[in-house]
GROMACS .gro file of C-alpha atoms in nm:
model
  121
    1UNK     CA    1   0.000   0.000   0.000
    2UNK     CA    2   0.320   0.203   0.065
    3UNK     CA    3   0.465   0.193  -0.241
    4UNK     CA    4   0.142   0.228  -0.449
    5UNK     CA    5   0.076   0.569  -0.260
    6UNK     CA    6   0.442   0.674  -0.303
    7UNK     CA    7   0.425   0.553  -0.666
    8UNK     CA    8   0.084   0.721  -0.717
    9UNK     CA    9   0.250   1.044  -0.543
   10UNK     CA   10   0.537   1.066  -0.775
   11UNK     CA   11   0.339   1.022  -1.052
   12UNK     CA   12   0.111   1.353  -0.958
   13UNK     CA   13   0.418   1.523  -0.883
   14UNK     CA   14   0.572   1.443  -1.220
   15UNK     CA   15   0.205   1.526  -1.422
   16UNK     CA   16   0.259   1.833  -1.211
   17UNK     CA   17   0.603   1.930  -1.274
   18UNK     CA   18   0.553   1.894  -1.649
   19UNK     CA   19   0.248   2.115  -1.622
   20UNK     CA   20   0.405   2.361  -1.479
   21UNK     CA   21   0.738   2.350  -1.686
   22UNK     CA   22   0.502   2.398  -2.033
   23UNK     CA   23   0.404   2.722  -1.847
   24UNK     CA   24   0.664   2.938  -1.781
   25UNK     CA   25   0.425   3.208  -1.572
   26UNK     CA   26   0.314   2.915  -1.371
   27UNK     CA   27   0.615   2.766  -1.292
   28UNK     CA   28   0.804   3.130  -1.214
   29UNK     CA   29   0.534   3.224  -0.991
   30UNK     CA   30   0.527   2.907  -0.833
   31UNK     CA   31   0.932   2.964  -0.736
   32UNK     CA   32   0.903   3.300  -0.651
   33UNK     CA   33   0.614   3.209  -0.401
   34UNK     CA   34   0.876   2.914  -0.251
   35UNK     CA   35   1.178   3.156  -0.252
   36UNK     CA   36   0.954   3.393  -0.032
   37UNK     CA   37   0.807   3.147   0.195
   38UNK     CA   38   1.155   3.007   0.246
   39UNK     CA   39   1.312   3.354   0.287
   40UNK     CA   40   1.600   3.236  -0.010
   41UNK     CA   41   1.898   3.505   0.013
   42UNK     CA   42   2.030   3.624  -0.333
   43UNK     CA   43   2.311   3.346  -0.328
   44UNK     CA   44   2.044   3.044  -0.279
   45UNK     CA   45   1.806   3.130  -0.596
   46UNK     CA   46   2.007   3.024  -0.868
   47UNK     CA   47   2.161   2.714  -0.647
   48UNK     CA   48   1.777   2.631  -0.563
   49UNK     CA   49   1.639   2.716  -0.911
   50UNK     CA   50   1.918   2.445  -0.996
   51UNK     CA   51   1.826   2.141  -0.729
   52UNK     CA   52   1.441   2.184  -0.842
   53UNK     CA   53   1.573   2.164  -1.211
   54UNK     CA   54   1.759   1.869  -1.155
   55UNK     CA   55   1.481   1.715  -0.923
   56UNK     CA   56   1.214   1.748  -1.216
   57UNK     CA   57   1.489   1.596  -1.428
   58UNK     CA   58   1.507   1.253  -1.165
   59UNK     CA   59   1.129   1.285  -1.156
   60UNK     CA   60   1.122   1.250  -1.549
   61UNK     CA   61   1.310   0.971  -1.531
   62UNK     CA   62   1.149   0.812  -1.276
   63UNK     CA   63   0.786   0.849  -1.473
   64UNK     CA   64   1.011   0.671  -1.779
   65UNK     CA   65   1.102   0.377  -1.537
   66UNK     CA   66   0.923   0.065  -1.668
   67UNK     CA   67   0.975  -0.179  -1.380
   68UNK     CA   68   0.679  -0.039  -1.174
   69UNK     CA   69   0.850  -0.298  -0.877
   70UNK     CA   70   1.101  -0.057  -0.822
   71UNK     CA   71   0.919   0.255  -0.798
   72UNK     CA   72   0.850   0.331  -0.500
   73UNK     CA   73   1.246   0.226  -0.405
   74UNK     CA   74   1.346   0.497  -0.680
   75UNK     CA   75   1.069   0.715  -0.547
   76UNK     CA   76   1.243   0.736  -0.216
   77UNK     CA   77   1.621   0.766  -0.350
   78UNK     CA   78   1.509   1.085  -0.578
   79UNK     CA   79   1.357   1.250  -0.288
   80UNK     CA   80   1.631   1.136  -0.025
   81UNK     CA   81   1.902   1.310  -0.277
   82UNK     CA   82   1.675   1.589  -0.322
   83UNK     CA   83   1.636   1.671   0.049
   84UNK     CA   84   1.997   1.600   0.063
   85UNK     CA   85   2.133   1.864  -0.225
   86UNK     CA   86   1.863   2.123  -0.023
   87UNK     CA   87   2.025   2.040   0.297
   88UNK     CA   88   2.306   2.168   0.138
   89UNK     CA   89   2.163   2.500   0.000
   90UNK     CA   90   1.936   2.608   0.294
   91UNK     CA   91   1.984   2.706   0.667
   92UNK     CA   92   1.823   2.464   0.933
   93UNK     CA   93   1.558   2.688   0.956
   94UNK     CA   94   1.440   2.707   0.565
   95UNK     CA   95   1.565   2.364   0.484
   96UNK     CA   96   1.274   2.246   0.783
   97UNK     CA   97   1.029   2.505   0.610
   98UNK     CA   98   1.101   2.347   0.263
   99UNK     CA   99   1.051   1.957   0.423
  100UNK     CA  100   0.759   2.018   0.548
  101UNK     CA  101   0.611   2.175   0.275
  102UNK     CA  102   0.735   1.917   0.051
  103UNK     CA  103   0.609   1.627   0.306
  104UNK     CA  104   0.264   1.784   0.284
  105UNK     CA  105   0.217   1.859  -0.087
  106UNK     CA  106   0.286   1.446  -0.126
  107UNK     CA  107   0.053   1.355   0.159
  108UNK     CA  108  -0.222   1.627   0.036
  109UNK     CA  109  -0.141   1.486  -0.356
  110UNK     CA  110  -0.152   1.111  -0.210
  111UNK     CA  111  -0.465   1.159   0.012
  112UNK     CA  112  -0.623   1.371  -0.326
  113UNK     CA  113  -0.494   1.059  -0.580
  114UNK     CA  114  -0.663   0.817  -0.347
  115UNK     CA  115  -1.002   0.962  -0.341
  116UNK     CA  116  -1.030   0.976  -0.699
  117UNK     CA  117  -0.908   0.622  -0.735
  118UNK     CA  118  -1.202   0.505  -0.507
  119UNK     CA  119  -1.432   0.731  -0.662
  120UNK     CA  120  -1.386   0.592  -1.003
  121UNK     CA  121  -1.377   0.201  -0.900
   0.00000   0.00000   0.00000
């Protein structure tokens, strides 16, 4: 059940991603609202801008993978080396605003996913 939700998850957050890459107003106000809530300093825009790049990049890859049995395993690796490259980037203090936020978009997205499965069965 785990891995379905985590696979389901990832899969939102990849439909999502691509979304709001094909709309650059979208996906630039998006940031700009993060870079606020997270307070980013001058120096930590581009280096974020970059670790959300290359995060959409894993998550691409990941919606590619064919071997749905290791999905939720590659699910967790992306995000673990995401968090960890952010770790990086932020201060305690942002870097716990930005796992949060990023914890509850996948549990709000995972919660959402699962109602609509049950709806439609």
């Amino acid at each position: 059940m785990k891995k379905m939700m985590i696979a389901l998850v990832a899969m939102f957050v990849m439909t999502m991603s691509a979304n709001a890459q094909s709309v650059n107003n979208n996906s630039k106000l998006s940031f700009d609202r993060m870079s606020s809530y997270l307070e980013l300093t001058i120096d930590q825009v581009e280096l974020v801008k970059t670790a959300m790049a290359q995060f959409n990049s894993s998550m691409e890859a990941y919606y590619q993978l064919q071997d749905a049995s290791q999905g939720g395993e590659a699910w967790e690796k992306i995000q673990a080396n995401h968090k960890k490259t952010m770790k990086k980037i932020l201060d305690e203090k942002q870097y716990n605003k930005y796992t949060q936020m990023l914890d509850l978009t996948a549990k709000n997205t995972a919660e959402r996913i699962m109602d609509r499965t049950t709806a439609a069965k």
